Amino acid sequence: MTALDLSSPVAVVGSGTMGQGIAQVALVAGHPVRMYDALPGRAQEAADAIGARLDRLVEKDRLTEAERDAARARLVPAGSPAELADCSLVVEAVVERLDVKQQLLRELEDVVGDDCLLATNTSSLSVTAIGGALRNAGRFVGLHFFNPAPLMPLVEVVSGFATDVTSATRAYETARAWGKTPVACADTPGFIVNRIARPFYAEALAVYEAQAADPATIDAVLRESGGFRMGAFELTDLIGQDVNESVTRSVWESFFQDVRFTPSLAQRRLVESGRLGRKTGQGWYGYADGAERSEPHTAETARPPAYVVAEGDLGPAAELLQLIAEAGIGVREDDEDEGTCLVLPGGGRLVLADGQTSVEFRDVVYFDLALDYRRATRVALSASQDTSPRALAEATGLFQALGKKVSVIGDVPGLIVARTVARIVDLAHDAVAKGVATEEDIDTAMRLGVNYPLGPFEWSRRLGRGWAHDLLDNLHARDPSGRYAPSLALYRRAHASEKREGTS
């Protein structure tokens, strides 16, 4: 099954931001496009707005004047659904209400031909439920574009329970022909991106609710250590707290209130207060003129240790040993010890976040995971009230000697980056095991849809087969609510690896 021929008319129903964006994508790809909106005059307004954006593309040398004029000629505002009768694809982008979408699709089914592909751009509703209103749900598919549709490359092609393979394939190939990067996905709450991205927000909020760190510090660690483009608090301010919280609540309710997706009370209170982020001038941060910029907590300068003793394998943090040596700090190795830590001169131990807490041990300082310890500009440390000041000072001085800013946070298991990445990896493995999408498509979706520095499976391979499982297992022992219980898929992966290694 191939993509729709460029001579085939495409219709977009709904003239809002997403509807206009999808129409522009199809138009620039070369299709005749019909815009329809139930409110009189809205389709013409949308066509005018798209025309203005085409003018800007000419100004930026992304379109020629001839291409713009041809595109404008192919764009036609429709006055009624009857004018969509000859379309080969109709994409609805109306309000996110199941009853509204179902009623619209019933009307469209009475108008278009039997071979017309029908699609929804829903981001939160079940594709199966929407298509349930159709006589022939086999030709109905989800085409979830990301905002702004003309710029964002990702399209989630979602197959409902009744979607025919030929329909999904045609939608997939058409999105690719439009210059997008499609990924195939089963109809699951949140699809790929909005399902697997939940821990990025949830764990940042959990650390905040535990009073372990403030939003500016958490965001700085996610950016400067984790390699994420934006921190969770600044990103939700950009998205809109109401929108982000609504998606989280929708996924949680659709999974029958699965504890892994539980919404945050802190975010709920922010929404209730009307502090929705950039669009209201206040969210986690202030955006009014003259608003004071929130700065992350950064530890004062401390003296670095003269040497460290490396006990065992540091795993994902192994490259630290070379960085320490390059900084002129002595590295002594103790291969006889089975530990996985750096011993400081004062006897304190520096341990990569493993889901346990400092209070459980004598003079253990935990440090957070980094995407790339050489390039990271900040590292988070955690210690308990019983940790000796010398151990914390030596740990701080060590990372400062490596050119890193240090943020000391509360004694929370898994710190910030480590617990976030482990949960993302877990949800990704669980999704593959349940047939939601392939590993490759999940990695592609998370890189392109939310700009993650690595896809979950790329992270997983880099960190080692049992790393995420072991960290989550430790977290689960300290919070037995089920939120951190490793999935069966992750358990199987970790233990299958142990079995193979034990017999090799």
Short mmCIF file of N, CA and C in Angstrom, two decimals, residues 47-153:
data_model
loop_
_atom_site.label_atom_id
_atom_site.label_comp_id
_atom_site.label_asym_id
_atom_site.label_seq_id
_atom_site.Cartn_x
_atom_site.Cartn_y
_atom_site.Cartn_z
N ALA A 47 -7.78 29.66 6.18
CA ALA A 47 -7.09 29.70 4.88
C ALA A 47 -6.25 30.97 4.75
N ASP A 48 -6.78 32.08 5.23
CA ASP A 48 -6.02 33.34 5.19
C ASP A 48 -4.77 33.25 6.07
N ALA A 49 -4.92 32.63 7.24
CA ALA A 49 -3.78 32.50 8.16
C ALA A 49 -2.70 31.60 7.54
N ILE A 50 -3.13 30.52 6.89
CA ILE A 50 -2.16 29.64 6.23
C ILE A 50 -1.46 30.38 5.10
N GLY A 51 -2.23 31.18 4.35
CA GLY A 51 -1.63 31.98 3.29
C GLY A 51 -0.56 32.92 3.81
N ALA A 52 -0.82 33.53 4.98
CA ALA A 52 0.17 34.44 5.57
C ALA A 52 1.43 33.68 5.97
N ARG A 53 1.28 32.45 6.46
CA ARG A 53 2.45 31.66 6.82
C ARG A 53 3.25 31.24 5.58
N LEU A 54 2.54 30.99 4.49
CA LEU A 54 3.23 30.69 3.24
C LEU A 54 4.05 31.89 2.78
N ASP A 55 3.52 33.09 2.99
CA ASP A 55 4.28 34.31 2.66
C ASP A 55 5.58 34.38 3.45
N ARG A 56 5.50 34.00 4.73
CA ARG A 56 6.70 34.03 5.57
C ARG A 56 7.71 32.99 5.12
N LEU A 57 7.23 31.84 4.62
CA LEU A 57 8.15 30.84 4.11
C LEU A 57 8.88 31.34 2.87
N VAL A 58 8.20 32.14 2.06
CA VAL A 58 8.86 32.76 0.91
C VAL A 58 9.92 33.74 1.37
N GLU A 59 9.59 34.54 2.38
CA GLU A 59 10.56 35.51 2.91
C GLU A 59 11.80 34.82 3.47
N LYS A 60 11.62 33.60 3.98
CA LYS A 60 12.74 32.85 4.55
C LYS A 60 13.41 31.94 3.51
N ASP A 61 13.02 32.08 2.25
CA ASP A 61 13.58 31.28 1.15
C ASP A 61 13.33 29.78 1.31
N ARG A 62 12.23 29.43 1.96
CA ARG A 62 11.86 28.03 2.08
C ARG A 62 10.83 27.62 1.04
N LEU A 63 10.22 28.59 0.40
CA LEU A 63 9.32 28.38 -0.73
C LEU A 63 9.62 29.44 -1.78
N THR A 64 9.43 29.08 -3.04
CA THR A 64 9.50 30.11 -4.08
C THR A 64 8.13 30.78 -4.20
N GLU A 65 8.09 31.91 -4.83
CA GLU A 65 6.81 32.59 -5.02
C GLU A 65 5.86 31.74 -5.86
N ALA A 66 6.42 31.04 -6.84
CA ALA A 66 5.59 30.18 -7.68
C ALA A 66 4.99 29.03 -6.87
N GLU A 67 5.80 28.45 -5.98
CA GLU A 67 5.30 27.37 -5.13
C GLU A 67 4.22 27.87 -4.18
N ARG A 68 4.43 29.06 -3.65
CA ARG A 68 3.42 29.65 -2.76
C ARG A 68 2.11 29.89 -3.51
N ASP A 69 2.19 30.46 -4.70
CA ASP A 69 0.98 30.76 -5.47
C ASP A 69 0.23 29.48 -5.83
N ALA A 70 0.99 28.44 -6.19
CA ALA A 70 0.36 27.17 -6.52
C ALA A 70 -0.32 26.56 -5.30
N ALA A 71 0.34 26.67 -4.15
CA ALA A 71 -0.24 26.15 -2.91
C ALA A 71 -1.52 26.89 -2.55
N ARG A 72 -1.49 28.19 -2.66
CA ARG A 72 -2.69 28.98 -2.36
C ARG A 72 -3.85 28.57 -3.26
N ALA A 73 -3.54 28.30 -4.51
CA ALA A 73 -4.59 27.92 -5.45
C ALA A 73 -5.20 26.56 -5.10
N ARG A 74 -4.42 25.71 -4.43
CA ARG A 74 -4.93 24.38 -4.05
C ARG A 74 -5.71 24.39 -2.75
N LEU A 75 -5.67 25.50 -2.01
CA LEU A 75 -6.34 25.57 -0.71
C LEU A 75 -7.73 26.19 -0.86
N VAL A 76 -8.75 25.43 -0.49
CA VAL A 76 -10.13 25.86 -0.68
C VAL A 76 -10.90 25.75 0.62
N PRO A 77 -11.45 26.85 1.15
CA PRO A 77 -12.35 26.75 2.31
C PRO A 77 -13.66 26.11 1.88
N ALA A 78 -14.13 25.14 2.66
CA ALA A 78 -15.38 24.45 2.34
C ALA A 78 -16.51 25.01 3.21
N GLY A 79 -17.67 25.16 2.59
CA GLY A 79 -18.80 25.71 3.32
C GLY A 79 -19.66 24.65 4.00
N SER A 80 -19.49 23.39 3.61
CA SER A 80 -20.29 22.31 4.18
C SER A 80 -19.55 20.99 4.02
N PRO A 81 -19.89 19.98 4.83
CA PRO A 81 -19.25 18.66 4.69
C PRO A 81 -19.44 18.07 3.29
N ALA A 82 -20.51 18.43 2.61
CA ALA A 82 -20.76 17.88 1.28
C ALA A 82 -19.64 18.20 0.30
N GLU A 83 -18.93 19.30 0.54
CA GLU A 83 -17.85 19.70 -0.35
C GLU A 83 -16.59 18.85 -0.16
N LEU A 84 -16.62 17.93 0.78
CA LEU A 84 -15.49 17.04 1.03
C LEU A 84 -15.69 15.67 0.39
N ALA A 85 -16.76 15.52 -0.41
CA ALA A 85 -17.18 14.22 -0.90
C ALA A 85 -16.10 13.50 -1.71
N ASP A 86 -15.27 14.23 -2.46
CA ASP A 86 -14.29 13.57 -3.32
C ASP A 86 -12.91 13.44 -2.67
N CYS A 87 -12.80 13.72 -1.39
CA CYS A 87 -11.50 13.65 -0.71
C CYS A 87 -11.08 12.21 -0.47
N SER A 88 -9.77 11.97 -0.53
CA SER A 88 -9.22 10.63 -0.27
C SER A 88 -8.78 10.46 1.17
N LEU A 89 -8.62 11.57 1.88
CA LEU A 89 -8.26 11.55 3.30
C LEU A 89 -8.91 12.73 3.99
N VAL A 90 -9.56 12.48 5.10
CA VAL A 90 -10.12 13.54 5.93
C VAL A 90 -9.54 13.39 7.33
N VAL A 91 -8.91 14.44 7.84
CA VAL A 91 -8.34 14.45 9.19
C VAL A 91 -9.16 15.39 10.05
N GLU A 92 -9.70 14.87 11.13
CA GLU A 92 -10.43 15.76 12.04
C GLU A 92 -9.50 16.25 13.14
N ALA A 93 -9.62 17.55 13.44
CA ALA A 93 -8.82 18.18 14.50
C ALA A 93 -9.72 19.13 15.29
N VAL A 94 -10.87 18.58 15.72
CA VAL A 94 -11.82 19.40 16.47
C VAL A 94 -11.60 19.21 17.96
N VAL A 95 -12.48 19.76 18.77
CA VAL A 95 -12.34 19.75 20.23
C VAL A 95 -12.20 18.32 20.75
N GLU A 96 -11.40 18.15 21.82
CA GLU A 96 -11.14 16.83 22.40
C GLU A 96 -12.32 16.34 23.24
N ARG A 97 -13.40 16.04 22.54
CA ARG A 97 -14.58 15.46 23.18
C ARG A 97 -15.05 14.27 22.35
N LEU A 98 -15.19 13.14 22.99
CA LEU A 98 -15.53 11.92 22.28
C LEU A 98 -16.84 12.06 21.53
N ASP A 99 -17.87 12.62 22.16
CA ASP A 99 -19.17 12.71 21.51
C ASP A 99 -19.14 13.60 20.27
N VAL A 100 -18.36 14.70 20.36
CA VAL A 100 -18.27 15.63 19.23
C VAL A 100 -17.57 14.94 18.05
N LYS A 101 -16.47 14.27 18.34
CA LYS A 101 -15.72 13.60 17.27
C LYS A 101 -16.54 12.47 16.64
N GLN A 102 -17.25 11.70 17.46
CA GLN A 102 -18.06 10.61 16.92
C GLN A 102 -19.18 11.13 16.02
N GLN A 103 -19.85 12.20 16.44
CA GLN A 103 -20.93 12.77 15.64
C GLN A 103 -20.39 13.29 14.31
N LEU A 104 -19.23 13.96 14.36
CA LEU A 104 -18.62 14.49 13.14
C LEU A 104 -18.30 13.35 12.16
N LEU A 105 -17.70 12.28 12.67
CA LEU A 105 -17.29 11.18 11.81
C LEU A 105 -18.50 10.45 11.21
N ARG A 106 -19.57 10.35 11.95
CA ARG A 106 -20.79 9.76 11.39
C ARG A 106 -21.29 10.58 10.21
N GLU A 107 -21.22 11.91 10.34
CA GLU A 107 -21.64 12.79 9.24
C GLU A 107 -20.71 12.65 8.05
N LEU A 108 -19.41 12.57 8.33
CA LEU A 108 -18.45 12.45 7.24
C LEU A 108 -18.61 11.12 6.50
N GLU A 109 -18.91 10.05 7.23
CA GLU A 109 -19.05 8.74 6.61
C GLU A 109 -20.21 8.72 5.61
N ASP A 110 -21.21 9.54 5.85
CA ASP A 110 -22.34 9.61 4.93
C ASP A 110 -22.02 10.42 3.68
N VAL A 111 -20.90 11.14 3.71
CA VAL A 111 -20.56 12.05 2.61
C VAL A 111 -19.47 11.51 1.71
N VAL A 112 -18.38 11.02 2.30
CA VAL A 112 -17.20 10.64 1.53
C VAL A 112 -17.39 9.25 0.90
N GLY A 113 -16.50 8.92 -0.04
CA GLY A 113 -16.54 7.63 -0.69
C GLY A 113 -16.08 6.51 0.20
N ASP A 114 -16.38 5.29 -0.21
CA ASP A 114 -16.03 4.12 0.60
C ASP A 114 -14.53 3.92 0.73
N ASP A 115 -13.75 4.48 -0.19
CA ASP A 115 -12.29 4.30 -0.15
C ASP A 115 -11.58 5.47 0.52
N CYS A 116 -12.32 6.40 1.09
CA CYS A 116 -11.72 7.55 1.77
C CYS A 116 -11.17 7.13 3.13
N LEU A 117 -9.96 7.52 3.41
CA LEU A 117 -9.32 7.25 4.70
C LEU A 117 -9.74 8.33 5.69
N LEU A 118 -10.25 7.92 6.83
CA LEU A 118 -10.66 8.86 7.88
C LEU A 118 -9.65 8.80 9.02
N ALA A 119 -9.30 9.99 9.57
CA ALA A 119 -8.26 10.03 10.60
C ALA A 119 -8.60 11.06 11.67
N THR A 120 -8.07 10.82 12.85
CA THR A 120 -8.21 11.76 13.96
C THR A 120 -6.83 12.20 14.43
N ASN A 121 -6.75 13.45 14.86
CA ASN A 121 -5.50 13.96 15.43
C ASN A 121 -5.55 13.96 16.95
N THR A 122 -6.44 13.20 17.54
CA THR A 122 -6.57 13.21 19.00
C THR A 122 -5.24 12.90 19.68
N SER A 123 -5.02 13.53 20.82
CA SER A 123 -3.82 13.24 21.61
C SER A 123 -4.15 12.55 22.91
N SER A 124 -5.45 12.50 23.26
CA SER A 124 -5.80 11.97 24.58
C SER A 124 -6.95 10.97 24.57
N LEU A 125 -7.71 10.91 23.49
CA LEU A 125 -8.85 10.00 23.44
C LEU A 125 -8.49 8.69 22.75
N SER A 126 -9.28 7.68 23.00
CA SER A 126 -9.06 6.38 22.38
C SER A 126 -9.46 6.42 20.91
N VAL A 127 -8.54 6.04 20.04
CA VAL A 127 -8.85 5.96 18.61
C VAL A 127 -9.93 4.91 18.38
N THR A 128 -9.86 3.83 19.13
CA THR A 128 -10.86 2.77 19.01
C THR A 128 -12.25 3.28 19.36
N ALA A 129 -12.34 4.06 20.44
CA ALA A 129 -13.64 4.58 20.87
C ALA A 129 -14.20 5.57 19.87
N ILE A 130 -13.35 6.43 19.33
CA ILE A 130 -13.83 7.39 18.33
C ILE A 130 -14.33 6.65 17.10
N GLY A 131 -13.54 5.67 16.64
CA GLY A 131 -13.92 4.92 15.45
C GLY A 131 -15.10 4.01 15.66
N GLY A 132 -15.45 3.76 16.92
CA GLY A 132 -16.59 2.89 17.21
C GLY A 132 -17.91 3.42 16.69
N ALA A 133 -17.95 4.71 16.37
CA ALA A 133 -19.18 5.32 15.84
C ALA A 133 -19.37 5.04 14.35
N LEU A 134 -18.33 4.52 13.69
CA LEU A 134 -18.38 4.34 12.24
C LEU A 134 -18.95 2.99 11.85
N ARG A 135 -19.59 2.95 10.69
CA ARG A 135 -20.04 1.66 10.15
C ARG A 135 -18.84 0.83 9.71
N ASN A 136 -17.84 1.51 9.15
CA ASN A 136 -16.62 0.83 8.71
C ASN A 136 -15.43 1.44 9.45
N ALA A 137 -15.15 0.92 10.65
CA ALA A 137 -14.03 1.45 11.44
C ALA A 137 -12.68 0.99 10.92
N GLY A 138 -12.70 0.08 9.96
CA GLY A 138 -11.44 -0.41 9.42
C GLY A 138 -10.64 0.65 8.69
N ARG A 139 -11.33 1.67 8.17
CA ARG A 139 -10.62 2.73 7.44
C ARG A 139 -10.28 3.94 8.32
N PHE A 140 -10.43 3.76 9.62
CA PHE A 140 -10.19 4.87 10.55
C PHE A 140 -8.89 4.67 11.29
N VAL A 141 -8.09 5.74 11.41
CA VAL A 141 -6.75 5.64 12.00
C VAL A 141 -6.42 6.93 12.74
N GLY A 142 -5.51 6.86 13.69
CA GLY A 142 -5.03 8.06 14.37
C GLY A 142 -3.81 8.62 13.64
N LEU A 143 -3.81 9.90 13.39
CA LEU A 143 -2.64 10.61 12.85
C LEU A 143 -2.32 11.73 13.83
N HIS A 144 -1.51 11.40 14.82
CA HIS A 144 -1.22 12.37 15.88
C HIS A 144 0.00 13.21 15.53
N PHE A 145 -0.25 14.42 15.04
CA PHE A 145 0.80 15.38 14.77
C PHE A 145 1.15 16.11 16.06
N PHE A 146 2.35 16.64 16.12
CA PHE A 146 2.79 17.41 17.28
C PHE A 146 2.86 18.89 16.92
N ASN A 147 2.62 19.72 17.89
CA ASN A 147 2.52 21.17 17.66
C ASN A 147 3.88 21.86 17.79
N PRO A 148 4.25 22.71 16.82
CA PRO A 148 3.55 23.08 15.59
C PRO A 148 3.76 22.04 14.48
N ALA A 149 2.67 21.62 13.88
CA ALA A 149 2.71 20.52 12.91
C ALA A 149 3.66 20.75 11.74
N PRO A 150 3.76 21.98 11.19
CA PRO A 150 4.69 22.16 10.07
C PRO A 150 6.16 21.99 10.45
N LEU A 151 6.49 22.15 11.74
CA LEU A 151 7.89 22.10 12.18
C LEU A 151 8.25 20.79 12.86
N MET A 152 7.35 20.22 13.62
CA MET A 152 7.66 19.00 14.36
C MET A 152 7.64 17.81 13.40
N PRO A 153 8.73 17.01 13.37
CA PRO A 153 8.83 15.94 12.37
C PRO A 153 8.00 14.70 12.68
#
